[in-house]
Structure formats: C-alpha cells, structure tokens
Short mmCIF file of C-alpha atoms in Angstrom, two decimals:
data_model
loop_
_atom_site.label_atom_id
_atom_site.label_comp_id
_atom_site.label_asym_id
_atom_site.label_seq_id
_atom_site.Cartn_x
_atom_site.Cartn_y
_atom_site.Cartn_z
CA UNK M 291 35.49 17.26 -27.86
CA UNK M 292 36.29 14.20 -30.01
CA UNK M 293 33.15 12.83 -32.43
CA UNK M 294 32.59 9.95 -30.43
CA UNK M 295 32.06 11.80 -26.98
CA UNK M 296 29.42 14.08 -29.03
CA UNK M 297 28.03 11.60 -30.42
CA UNK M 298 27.23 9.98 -27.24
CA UNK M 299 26.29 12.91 -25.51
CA UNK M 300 23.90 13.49 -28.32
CA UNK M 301 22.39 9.73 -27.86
CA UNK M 302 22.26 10.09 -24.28
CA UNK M 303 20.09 13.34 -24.27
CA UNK M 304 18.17 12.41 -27.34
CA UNK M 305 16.88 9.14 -25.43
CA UNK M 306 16.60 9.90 -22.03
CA UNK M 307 13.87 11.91 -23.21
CA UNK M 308 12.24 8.96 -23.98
CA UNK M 309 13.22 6.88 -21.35
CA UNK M 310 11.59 9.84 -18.79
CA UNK M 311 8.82 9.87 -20.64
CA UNK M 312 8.12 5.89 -20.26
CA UNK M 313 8.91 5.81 -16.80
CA UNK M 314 6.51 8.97 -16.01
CA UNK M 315 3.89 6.88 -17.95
CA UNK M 316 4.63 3.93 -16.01
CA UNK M 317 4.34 5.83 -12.96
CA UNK M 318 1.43 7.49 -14.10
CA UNK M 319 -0.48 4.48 -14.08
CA UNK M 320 0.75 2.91 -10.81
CA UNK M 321 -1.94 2.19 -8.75
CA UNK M 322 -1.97 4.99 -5.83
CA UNK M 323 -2.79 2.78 -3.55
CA UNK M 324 0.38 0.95 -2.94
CA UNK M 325 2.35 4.37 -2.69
CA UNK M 326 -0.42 5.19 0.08
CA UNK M 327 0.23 2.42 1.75
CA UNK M 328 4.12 2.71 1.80
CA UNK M 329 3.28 6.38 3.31
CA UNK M 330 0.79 4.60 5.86
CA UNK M 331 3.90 2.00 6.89
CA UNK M 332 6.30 4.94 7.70
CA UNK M 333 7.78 5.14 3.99
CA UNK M 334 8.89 8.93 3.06
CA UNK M 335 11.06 10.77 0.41
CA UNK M 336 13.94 9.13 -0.71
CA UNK M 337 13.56 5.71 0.66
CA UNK M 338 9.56 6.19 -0.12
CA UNK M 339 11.12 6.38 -3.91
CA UNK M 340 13.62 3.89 -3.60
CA UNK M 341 11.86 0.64 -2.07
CA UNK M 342 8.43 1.46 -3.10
CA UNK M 343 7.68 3.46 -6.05
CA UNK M 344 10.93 2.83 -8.19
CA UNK M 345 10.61 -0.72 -8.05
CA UNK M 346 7.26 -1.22 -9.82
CA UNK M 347 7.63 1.44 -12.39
CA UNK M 348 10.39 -0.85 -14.25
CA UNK M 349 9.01 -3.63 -13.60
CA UNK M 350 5.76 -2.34 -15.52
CA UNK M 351 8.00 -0.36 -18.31
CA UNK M 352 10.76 -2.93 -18.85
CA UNK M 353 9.04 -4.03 -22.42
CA UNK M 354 9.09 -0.49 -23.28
CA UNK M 355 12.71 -0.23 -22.19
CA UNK M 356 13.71 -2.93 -23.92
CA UNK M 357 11.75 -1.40 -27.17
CA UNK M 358 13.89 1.56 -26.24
CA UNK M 359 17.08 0.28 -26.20
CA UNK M 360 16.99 -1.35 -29.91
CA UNK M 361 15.69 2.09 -30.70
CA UNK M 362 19.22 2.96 -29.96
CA UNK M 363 21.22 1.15 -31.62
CA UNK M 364 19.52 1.58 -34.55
CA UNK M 365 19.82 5.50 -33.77
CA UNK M 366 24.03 4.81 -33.77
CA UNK M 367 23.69 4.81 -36.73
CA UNK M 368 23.32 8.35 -37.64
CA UNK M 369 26.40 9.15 -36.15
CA UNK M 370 28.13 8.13 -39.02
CA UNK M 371 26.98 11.81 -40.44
CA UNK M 372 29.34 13.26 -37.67
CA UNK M 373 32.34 10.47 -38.59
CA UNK M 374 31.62 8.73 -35.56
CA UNK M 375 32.96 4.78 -36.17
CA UNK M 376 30.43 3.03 -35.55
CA UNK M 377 29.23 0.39 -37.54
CA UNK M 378 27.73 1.85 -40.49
CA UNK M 379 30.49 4.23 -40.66
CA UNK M 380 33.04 1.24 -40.84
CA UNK M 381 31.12 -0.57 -43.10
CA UNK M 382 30.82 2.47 -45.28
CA UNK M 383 34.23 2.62 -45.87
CA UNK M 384 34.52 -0.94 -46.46
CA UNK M 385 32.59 -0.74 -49.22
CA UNK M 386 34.29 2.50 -50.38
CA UNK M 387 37.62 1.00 -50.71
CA UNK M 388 36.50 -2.32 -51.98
CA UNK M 389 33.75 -1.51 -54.27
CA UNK M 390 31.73 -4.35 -52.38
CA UNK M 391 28.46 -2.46 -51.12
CA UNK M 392 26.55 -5.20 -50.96
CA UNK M 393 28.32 -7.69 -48.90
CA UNK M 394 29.34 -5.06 -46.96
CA UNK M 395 25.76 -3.54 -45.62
CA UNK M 396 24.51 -7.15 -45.48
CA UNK M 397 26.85 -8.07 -43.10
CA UNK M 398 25.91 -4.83 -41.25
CA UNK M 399 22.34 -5.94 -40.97
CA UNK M 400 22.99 -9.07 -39.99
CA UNK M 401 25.07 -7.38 -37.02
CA UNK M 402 22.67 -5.03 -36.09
CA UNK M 403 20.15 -8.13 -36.14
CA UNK M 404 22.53 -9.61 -33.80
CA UNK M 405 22.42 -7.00 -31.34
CA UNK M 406 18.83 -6.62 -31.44
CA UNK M 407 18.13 -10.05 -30.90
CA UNK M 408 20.50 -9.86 -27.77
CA UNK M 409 18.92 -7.10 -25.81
CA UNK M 410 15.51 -8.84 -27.15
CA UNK M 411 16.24 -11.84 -25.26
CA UNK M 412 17.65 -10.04 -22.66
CA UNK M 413 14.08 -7.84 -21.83
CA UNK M 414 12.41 -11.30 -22.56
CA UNK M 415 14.08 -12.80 -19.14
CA UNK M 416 13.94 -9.61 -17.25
CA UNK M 417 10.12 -9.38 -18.55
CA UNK M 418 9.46 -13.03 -17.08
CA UNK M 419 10.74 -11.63 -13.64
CA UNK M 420 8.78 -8.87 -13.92
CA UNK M 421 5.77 -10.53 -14.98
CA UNK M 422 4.76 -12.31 -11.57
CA UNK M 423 5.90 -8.64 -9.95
CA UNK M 424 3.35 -6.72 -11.77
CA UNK M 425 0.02 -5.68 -9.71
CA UNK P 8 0.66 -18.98 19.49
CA UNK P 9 2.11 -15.79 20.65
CA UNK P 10 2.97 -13.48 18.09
CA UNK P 11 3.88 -10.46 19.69
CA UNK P 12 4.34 -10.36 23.76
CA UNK P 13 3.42 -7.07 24.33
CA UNK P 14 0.01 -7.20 23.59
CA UNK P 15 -1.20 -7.14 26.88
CA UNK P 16 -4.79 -9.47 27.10
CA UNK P 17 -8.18 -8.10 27.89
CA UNK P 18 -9.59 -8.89 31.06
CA UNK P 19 -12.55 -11.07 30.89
CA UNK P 20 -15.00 -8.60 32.14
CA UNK P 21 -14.52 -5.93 29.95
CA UNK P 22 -16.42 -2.60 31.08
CA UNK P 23 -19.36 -2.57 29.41
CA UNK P 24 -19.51 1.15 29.89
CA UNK P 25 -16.47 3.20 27.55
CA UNK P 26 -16.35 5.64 30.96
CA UNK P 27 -15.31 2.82 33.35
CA UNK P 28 -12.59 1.28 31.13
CA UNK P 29 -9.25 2.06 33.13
CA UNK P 30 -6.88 1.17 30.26
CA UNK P 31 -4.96 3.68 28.92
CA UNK P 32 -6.05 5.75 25.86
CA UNK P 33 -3.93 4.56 22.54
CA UNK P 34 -6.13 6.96 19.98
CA UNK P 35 -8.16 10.53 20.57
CA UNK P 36 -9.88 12.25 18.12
CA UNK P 37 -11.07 15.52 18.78
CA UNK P 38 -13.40 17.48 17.34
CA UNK P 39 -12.41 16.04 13.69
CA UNK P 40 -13.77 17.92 10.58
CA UNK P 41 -13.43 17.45 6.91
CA UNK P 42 -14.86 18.65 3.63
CA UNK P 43 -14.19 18.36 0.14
CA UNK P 44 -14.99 21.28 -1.52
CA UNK P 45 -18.66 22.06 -0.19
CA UNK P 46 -18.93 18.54 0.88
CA UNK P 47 -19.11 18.41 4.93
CA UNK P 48 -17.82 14.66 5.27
CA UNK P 49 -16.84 14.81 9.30
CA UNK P 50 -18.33 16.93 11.09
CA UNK P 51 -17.11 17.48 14.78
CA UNK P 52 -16.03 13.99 15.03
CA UNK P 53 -14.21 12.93 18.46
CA UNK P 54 -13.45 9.46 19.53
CA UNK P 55 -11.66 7.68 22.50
CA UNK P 56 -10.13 4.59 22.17
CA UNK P 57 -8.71 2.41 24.93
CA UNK P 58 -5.61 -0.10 25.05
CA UNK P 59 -7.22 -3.60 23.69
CA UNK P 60 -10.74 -2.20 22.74
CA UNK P 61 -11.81 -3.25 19.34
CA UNK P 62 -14.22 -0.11 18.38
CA UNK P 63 -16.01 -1.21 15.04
CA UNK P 64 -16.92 2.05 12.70
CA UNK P 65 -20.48 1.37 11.47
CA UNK P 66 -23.08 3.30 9.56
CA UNK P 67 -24.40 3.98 5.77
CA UNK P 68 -21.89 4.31 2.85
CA UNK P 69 -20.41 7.56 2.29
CA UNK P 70 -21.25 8.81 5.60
CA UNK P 71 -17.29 9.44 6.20
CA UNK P 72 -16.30 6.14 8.36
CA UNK P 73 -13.40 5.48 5.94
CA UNK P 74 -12.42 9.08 5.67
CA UNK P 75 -12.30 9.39 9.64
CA UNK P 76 -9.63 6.33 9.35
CA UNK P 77 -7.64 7.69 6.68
CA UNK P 78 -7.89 11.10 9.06
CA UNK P 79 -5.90 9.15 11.89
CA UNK P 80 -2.75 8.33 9.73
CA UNK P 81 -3.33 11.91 8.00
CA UNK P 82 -3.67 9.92 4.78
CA UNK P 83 -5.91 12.52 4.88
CA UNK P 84 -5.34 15.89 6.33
CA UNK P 85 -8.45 17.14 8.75
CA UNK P 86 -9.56 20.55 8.26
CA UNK P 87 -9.84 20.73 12.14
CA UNK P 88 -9.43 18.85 15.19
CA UNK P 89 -6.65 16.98 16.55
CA UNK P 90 -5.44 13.66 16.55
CA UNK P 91 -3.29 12.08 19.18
CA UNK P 92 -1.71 8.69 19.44
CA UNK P 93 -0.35 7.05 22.75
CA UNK P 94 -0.54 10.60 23.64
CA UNK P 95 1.52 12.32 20.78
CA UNK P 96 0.01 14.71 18.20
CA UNK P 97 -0.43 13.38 14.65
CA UNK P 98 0.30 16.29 11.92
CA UNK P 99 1.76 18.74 14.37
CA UNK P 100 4.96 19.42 15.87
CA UNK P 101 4.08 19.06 19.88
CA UNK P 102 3.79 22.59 21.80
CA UNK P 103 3.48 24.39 18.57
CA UNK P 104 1.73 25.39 15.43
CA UNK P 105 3.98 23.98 12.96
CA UNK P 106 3.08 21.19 10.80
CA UNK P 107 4.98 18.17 10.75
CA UNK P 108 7.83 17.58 8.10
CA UNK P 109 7.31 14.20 5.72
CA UNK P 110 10.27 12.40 7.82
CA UNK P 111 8.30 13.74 11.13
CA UNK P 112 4.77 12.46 9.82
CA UNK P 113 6.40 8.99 8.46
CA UNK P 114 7.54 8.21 12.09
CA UNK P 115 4.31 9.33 13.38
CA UNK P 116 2.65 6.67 10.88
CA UNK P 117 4.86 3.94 11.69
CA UNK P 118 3.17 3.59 15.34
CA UNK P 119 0.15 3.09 13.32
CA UNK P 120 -0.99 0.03 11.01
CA UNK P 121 -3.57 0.19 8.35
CA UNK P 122 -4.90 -2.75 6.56
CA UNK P 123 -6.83 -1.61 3.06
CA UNK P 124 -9.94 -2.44 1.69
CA UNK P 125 -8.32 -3.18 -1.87
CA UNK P 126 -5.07 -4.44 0.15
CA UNK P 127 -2.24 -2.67 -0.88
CA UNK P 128 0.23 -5.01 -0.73
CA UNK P 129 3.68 -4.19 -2.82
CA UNK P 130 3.72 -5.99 -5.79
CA UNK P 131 7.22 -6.34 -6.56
CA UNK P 132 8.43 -7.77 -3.28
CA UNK P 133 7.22 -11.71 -2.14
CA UNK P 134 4.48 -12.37 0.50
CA UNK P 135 7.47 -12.80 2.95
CA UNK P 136 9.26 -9.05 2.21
CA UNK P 137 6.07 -7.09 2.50
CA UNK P 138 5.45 -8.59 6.00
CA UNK P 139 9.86 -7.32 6.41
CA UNK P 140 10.03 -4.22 4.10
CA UNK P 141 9.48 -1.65 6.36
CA UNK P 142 10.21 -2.93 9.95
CA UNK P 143 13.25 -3.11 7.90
CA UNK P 144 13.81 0.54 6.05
CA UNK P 145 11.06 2.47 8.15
CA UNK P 146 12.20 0.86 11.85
CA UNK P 147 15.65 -0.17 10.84
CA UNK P 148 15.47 -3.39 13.04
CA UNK P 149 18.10 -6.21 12.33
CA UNK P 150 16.70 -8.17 9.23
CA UNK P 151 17.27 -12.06 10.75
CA UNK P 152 15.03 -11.07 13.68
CA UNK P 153 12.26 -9.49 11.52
CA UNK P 154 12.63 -12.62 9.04
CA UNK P 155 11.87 -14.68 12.36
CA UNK P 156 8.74 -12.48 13.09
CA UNK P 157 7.59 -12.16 9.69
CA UNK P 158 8.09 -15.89 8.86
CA UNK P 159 5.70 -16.53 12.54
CA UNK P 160 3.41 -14.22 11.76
CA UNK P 161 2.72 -15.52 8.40
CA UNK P 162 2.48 -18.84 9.80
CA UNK P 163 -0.27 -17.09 12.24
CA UNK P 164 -2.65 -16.14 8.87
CA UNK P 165 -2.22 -19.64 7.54
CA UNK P 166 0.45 -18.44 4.66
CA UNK P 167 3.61 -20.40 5.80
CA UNK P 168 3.58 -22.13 2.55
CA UNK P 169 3.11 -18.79 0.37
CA UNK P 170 6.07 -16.41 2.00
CA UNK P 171 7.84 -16.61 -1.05
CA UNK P 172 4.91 -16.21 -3.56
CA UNK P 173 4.16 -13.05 -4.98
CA UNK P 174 0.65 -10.96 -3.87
CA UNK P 175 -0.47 -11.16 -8.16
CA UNK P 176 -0.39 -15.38 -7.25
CA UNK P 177 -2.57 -15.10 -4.13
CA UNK P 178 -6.54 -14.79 -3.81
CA UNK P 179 -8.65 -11.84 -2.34
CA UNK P 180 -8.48 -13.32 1.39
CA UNK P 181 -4.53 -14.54 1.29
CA UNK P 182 -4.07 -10.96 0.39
CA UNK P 183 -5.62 -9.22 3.04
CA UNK P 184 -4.07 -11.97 5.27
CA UNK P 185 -0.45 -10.61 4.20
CA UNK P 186 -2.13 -7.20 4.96
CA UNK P 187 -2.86 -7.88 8.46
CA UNK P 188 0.69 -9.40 9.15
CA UNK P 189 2.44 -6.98 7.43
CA UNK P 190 0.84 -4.44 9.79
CA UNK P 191 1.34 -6.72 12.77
CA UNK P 192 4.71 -6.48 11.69
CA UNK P 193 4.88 -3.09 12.86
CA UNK P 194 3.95 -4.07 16.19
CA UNK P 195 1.68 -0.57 15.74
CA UNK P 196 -0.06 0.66 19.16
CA UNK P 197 -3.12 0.73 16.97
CA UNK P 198 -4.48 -1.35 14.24
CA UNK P 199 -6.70 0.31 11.43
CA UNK P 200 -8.89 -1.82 9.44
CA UNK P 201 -10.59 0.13 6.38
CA UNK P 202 -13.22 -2.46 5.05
CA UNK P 203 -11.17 -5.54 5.29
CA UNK P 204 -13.76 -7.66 3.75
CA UNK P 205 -15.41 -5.56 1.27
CA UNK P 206 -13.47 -6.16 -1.84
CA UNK P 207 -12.98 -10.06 -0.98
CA UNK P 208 -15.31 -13.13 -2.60
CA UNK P 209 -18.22 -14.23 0.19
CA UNK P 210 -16.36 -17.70 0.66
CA UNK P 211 -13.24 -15.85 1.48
CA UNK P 212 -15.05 -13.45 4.07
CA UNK P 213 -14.30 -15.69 6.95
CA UNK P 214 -10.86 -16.51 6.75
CA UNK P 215 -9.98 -12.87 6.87
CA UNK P 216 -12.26 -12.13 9.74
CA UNK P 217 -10.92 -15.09 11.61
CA UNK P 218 -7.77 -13.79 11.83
CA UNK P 219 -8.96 -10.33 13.33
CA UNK P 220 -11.25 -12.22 15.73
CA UNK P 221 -7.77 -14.27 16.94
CA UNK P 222 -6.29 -10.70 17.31
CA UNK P 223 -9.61 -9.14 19.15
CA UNK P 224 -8.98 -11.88 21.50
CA UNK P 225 -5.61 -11.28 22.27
CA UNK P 226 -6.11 -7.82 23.27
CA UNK P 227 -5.09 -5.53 19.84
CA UNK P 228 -6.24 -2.59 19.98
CA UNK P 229 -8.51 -2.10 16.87
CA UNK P 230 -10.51 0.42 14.84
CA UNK P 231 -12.68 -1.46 12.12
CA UNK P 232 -14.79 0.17 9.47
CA UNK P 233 -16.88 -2.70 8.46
CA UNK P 234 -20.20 -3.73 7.13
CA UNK P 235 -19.80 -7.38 8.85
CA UNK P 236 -22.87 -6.81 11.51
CA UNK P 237 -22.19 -10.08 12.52
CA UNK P 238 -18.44 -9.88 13.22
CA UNK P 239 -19.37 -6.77 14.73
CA UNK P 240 -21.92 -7.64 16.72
CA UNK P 241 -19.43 -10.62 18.32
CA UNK P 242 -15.92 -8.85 18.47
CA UNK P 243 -16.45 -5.58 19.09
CA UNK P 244 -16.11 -4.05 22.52
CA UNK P 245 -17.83 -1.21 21.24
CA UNK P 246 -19.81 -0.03 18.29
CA UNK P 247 -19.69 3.75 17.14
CA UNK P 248 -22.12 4.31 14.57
CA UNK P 249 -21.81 7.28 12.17
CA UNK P 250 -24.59 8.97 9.73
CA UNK P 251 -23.80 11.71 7.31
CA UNK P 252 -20.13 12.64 8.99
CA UNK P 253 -21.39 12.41 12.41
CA UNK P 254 -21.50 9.93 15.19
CA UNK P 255 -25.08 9.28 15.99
CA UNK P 256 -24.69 6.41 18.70
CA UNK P 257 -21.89 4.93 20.36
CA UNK P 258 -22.48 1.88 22.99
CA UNK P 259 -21.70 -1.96 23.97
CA UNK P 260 -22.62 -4.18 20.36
CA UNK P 261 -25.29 -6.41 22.90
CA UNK P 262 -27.27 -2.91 23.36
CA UNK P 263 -26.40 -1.38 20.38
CA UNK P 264 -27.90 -4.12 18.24
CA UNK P 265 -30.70 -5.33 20.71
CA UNK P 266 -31.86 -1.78 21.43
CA UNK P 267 -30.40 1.36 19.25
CA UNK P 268 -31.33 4.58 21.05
CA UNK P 269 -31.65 6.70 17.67
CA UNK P 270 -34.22 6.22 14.68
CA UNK P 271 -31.20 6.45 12.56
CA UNK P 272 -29.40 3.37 14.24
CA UNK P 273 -32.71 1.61 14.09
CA UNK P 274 -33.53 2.30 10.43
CA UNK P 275 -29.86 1.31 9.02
CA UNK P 276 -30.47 -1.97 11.27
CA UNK P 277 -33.54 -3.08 9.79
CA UNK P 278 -31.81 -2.87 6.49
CA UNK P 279 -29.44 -5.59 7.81
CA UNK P 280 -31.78 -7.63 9.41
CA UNK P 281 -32.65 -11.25 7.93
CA UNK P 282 -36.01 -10.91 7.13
CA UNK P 283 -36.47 -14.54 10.15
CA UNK P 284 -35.60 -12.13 12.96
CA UNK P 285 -38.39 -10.38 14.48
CA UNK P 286 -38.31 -6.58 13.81
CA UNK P 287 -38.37 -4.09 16.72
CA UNK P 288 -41.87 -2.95 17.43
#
C-alpha cells in the first residue's frame, strides 16, 4: 500500500470518529417530536431516515462539520512523519535543499490559512441555509 | 371551496343519539388499556366513531385523553384491546397473532392524520413540502398533482402567501395551520387532533379552531382532545368525557353541557364555568 493511500485511510478512520460522534449528538438533541410525527404520516426505516431524520441532523451540526473539516487539514499534516507529500512534507524539503526555513513554512501557513478560510466560508453559506431550517 | 371531494357532508339532522347514527364506523376502540409502570392510564377504554362525527375527548389533565390518541396510531402501543380503522386492525397482522412489521404499521398510519399539540412540523422542508412530503414518499402519488392539492389546501388555512416560508418564520397558529393541511394532505379516513390549541398564544386560538370548525362542517371525521369547552360545546357531534383513564360520560354536547349525568362531569364543568352563568343547583 503506497504512503498516501495509508495515510488517507488513517485520516478517514481517525475523523469519522468524530464526525459520528457530532452527528449522534446532533441527533441526540433532535426534538422527538418531529421523528414522531414522520412515523404518524406513514414514514418508516430507510425513507423514515432519509427525508426526515437525516435532514435536520446536518443542518443542526453543519458548524461543527465545518469545525471538523479544518481539523483535517491541519491533521495532513502529520502525514509528513509517514513521507506522505503533502504540504508540510514539500515544504520541508524546500527548506532542506535551500537552507530557506523561514520563507518556506511561512508560505505554508499562509496556504493552510488559505484553505481554512475556504471551507470557512464555505460552512458560513451552507450555515445561512441551514439557519432558517433549524427548529 | 372544496378541498377534498370525498368527504361526504353531514346531514343536517344529525342523530342526536350515537346508536341511531347509520354512517359507517371509521374508528373502534375496544377495550383499550395502558399503564406505565404501575401507572393505570386507560383503563378498559372502547370508543365508536362514525363517518363525519366530530367526537371531542374531554376531561381533567392527565386522565389519559392524549394517550388514548396516541393509542390509535400506536404512537403508543396498548397493553390490551384492539384498534380498528375503516375496519382493519391497527398493530396486528389481520386473522392472526402476529404483530405488524414497521413497513406494515407505516401504511396502517398513513390512513390516519394527527395534528400535534407542539405541531411537529419538519423543519428543514418549506410550509409548502411538509403539506407534499409524504403524500409524496409515504403514498407515492405524482408530485404536480400533490403540489396542486397542497398549494389549495394551504390557500384553505389562509397560508397561500407563506408556502415557501419555513415553519421557524411562522407563529404558533400558522403552524398548526400547516399541521392541519399537511394531514388533510393525506386525505386520512380519520383526523386526530391532540390539543391543537394548547401550546398556541390566546389571540391565535381562533384562527386555528376556525379552520377545524370549516372541516367539522364539511363532514371530517374527527377525534379532538381539547380543553376549548366552547368549540366543543358548538362543533362537536358528541362529547366523550374521560376521568382517571376511564370514560365517565359520553352524550350530545347540548346535554352533556346543560345536564351531565355524573358528579364527575358536573364538578370538572363548574371549573370551566364563567363565574356570570348560573351554576347547576
């Protein structure tokens, strides 16, 4: 398996052990009443869990996913220990072969800034849709 | 305006007596018990209800009126008794023990519509997709012609402007107006109503009861937990009045709030009483 397929796999099972946890949280404080009443209108199982429980729980969690996500890509970042190119990794050897360490993890902040602010934004609009969802 | 065709009107001279009504029975309850834990809340409950009657639940708080509702959909699960709607069994399979699968119960529950005390309405879907969510997944009818009902109906409860608002925009009463067309929706053989008016602001009382007096008059067939003597008193074709899991009196509203036969009717009536009218005796 190469580095970068561990790597993810790592990343992957490391966070959607968060991500579970959110969403049961979410869930968890979903009022009971609106699953009762998708059970009163005929809802069950799958589609029960699809149109009327699902929804809501992102809607109420999407902040928290969003905090997630950044979480993420700053987690990348360890892969370097494993060799895995990513960003500090490159930058690493950058600064290894030019002796320039400090231009060279500035300009990975200001990256990883970068990215953050995107999905930031990102969760901002899909919070505002969310927001006149919520109960 | 007609909303839904098949509602078949109530003749004008409406039996006063529940014996003499001819119509055919939409919901039986038979010998309905319940307890949590050592907590008897329905006791030996039955219950008869015709096409087109409007049978409001009355009695004292906690003496089970809600639970009995939530019994009929098996929102709650009686400990014994049976349940039948437009003839078939809610719970279990016909002509046998078993219980009913989720998918089984679900389509059991679609023939009924509930309208909650605290709403209920789906929060992530507009005023207009509550009303079509699930005459859409649960009935899997053809989504322009429930958009056409849903958009009437709305326009029925006064909410043409809201249907694409969401329910966290509207007040108490637009709320529970959604709730009564999202269950008309379902065009259900039997409408529940589980204190439609409690949870709502006093100025915002009538709108909501306005709409079920419309639907009264059009010949639903209702069940109404309520403490709204006054709606009762004018709607209802009949009253059944329950104390401590039981039902103590059942008759026509005129008699039943003229003259209650039981001391138990009569005492939770003078409580309601405005202290102008003259008390019995």
């Amino acid at each position: 398996m190469s580095n970068w397929w561990s790597g993810a796999i790592a990343l992957i099972l490391y966070n959607t052990a968060y991500m579970a946890e959110l969403l049961r949280g979410a869930w968890r404080e979903l009022p009971t009443s609106m699953i009762e009443s998708g059970r009163a209108y005929g809802f069950s199982g799958f589609t029960l869990l699809r149109r009327i429980i699902l929804p809501p729980v992102f809607t109420s969690a999407m902040p928290m996913i969003g905090n997630q996500v950044v979480q993420i890509v700053k987690d990348s970042a360890f892969l370097t220990i494993i060799a895995v190119t990513e960003l500090t990794h490159q930058m690493n050897g950058i600064q290894a072969t030019y002796f320039i360490p400090f231009a060279a993890f500035i300009t990975a902040i200001a990256l990883y800034w970068a990215i953050c602010l995107v999905i930031e934004s990102m969760t901002g609009l899909l919070s505002k849709f969310a927001e006149e969802r919520r109960a | 305006m007609n909303f839904s065709g098949d509602l078949p009107l109530r003749a004008d001279n409406a039996p006063l007596s529940i014996d003499d009504n001819t119509a055919p029975v939409v919901l039986q309850l038979n010998g309905i018990s319940k307890s949590f834990g050592s907590n008897h809340v329905l006791r030996d409950v039955s219950l008869k209800v015709h096409q087109g009657e409007t049978v409001c639940l009355l009695g004292p708080s906690g003496c089970g009126k809600s639970t009995l509702l939530r019994c009929i959909n098996w929102l709650e699960v009686p400990d014994g008794g049976t349940v039948h709607v437009s003839n078939q069994r809610m719970g279990v399979r016909d002509g046998s023990a078993h219980k009913m699968t989720d998918a089984e119960l679900a389509r059991s529950r679609a023939r009924i519509g509930m309208v909650f005390q605290h709403f209920a309405l789906w929060p992530h879907l507009s005023v207009l997709h509550n009303v079509m969510e699930a005459p859409i997944h649960v009935l899997k009818r053809p989504r322009d012609e429930v958009r056409a009902e849903a958009e009437s109906l709305l326009n029925r409860v006064g909410l043409a402007d809201k249907i694409n608002t969401f329910p966290s925009r509207l007040s108490g009463g637009q709320k529970q107006r959604v709730g009564i067309a999202r269950a008309l929706a379902m065009k259900p053989d039997v409408l529940l109503f589980d204190e439609p008016t409690s949870a709502l602001d006093p100025e915002l009382v009538g709108e909501v009861l306005g709409v079920m007096r419309g639907l009264a008059e059009e010949g639903a067939t209702m069940v109404i937990v309520t403490h709204e003597m006054e709606f009762a008193r004018q709607v209802a074709s009949r009253i059944v009045f329950m104390d401590a899991g039981e039902v103590i009196e059942t008759g026509h509203p005129e008699r039943f709030f003229a003259a209650p036969q039981t001391q138990r009717a009569q005492q939770f009536l003078a409580r309601f009483r405005a202290p102008h009218e003259a008390r019995p005796g």
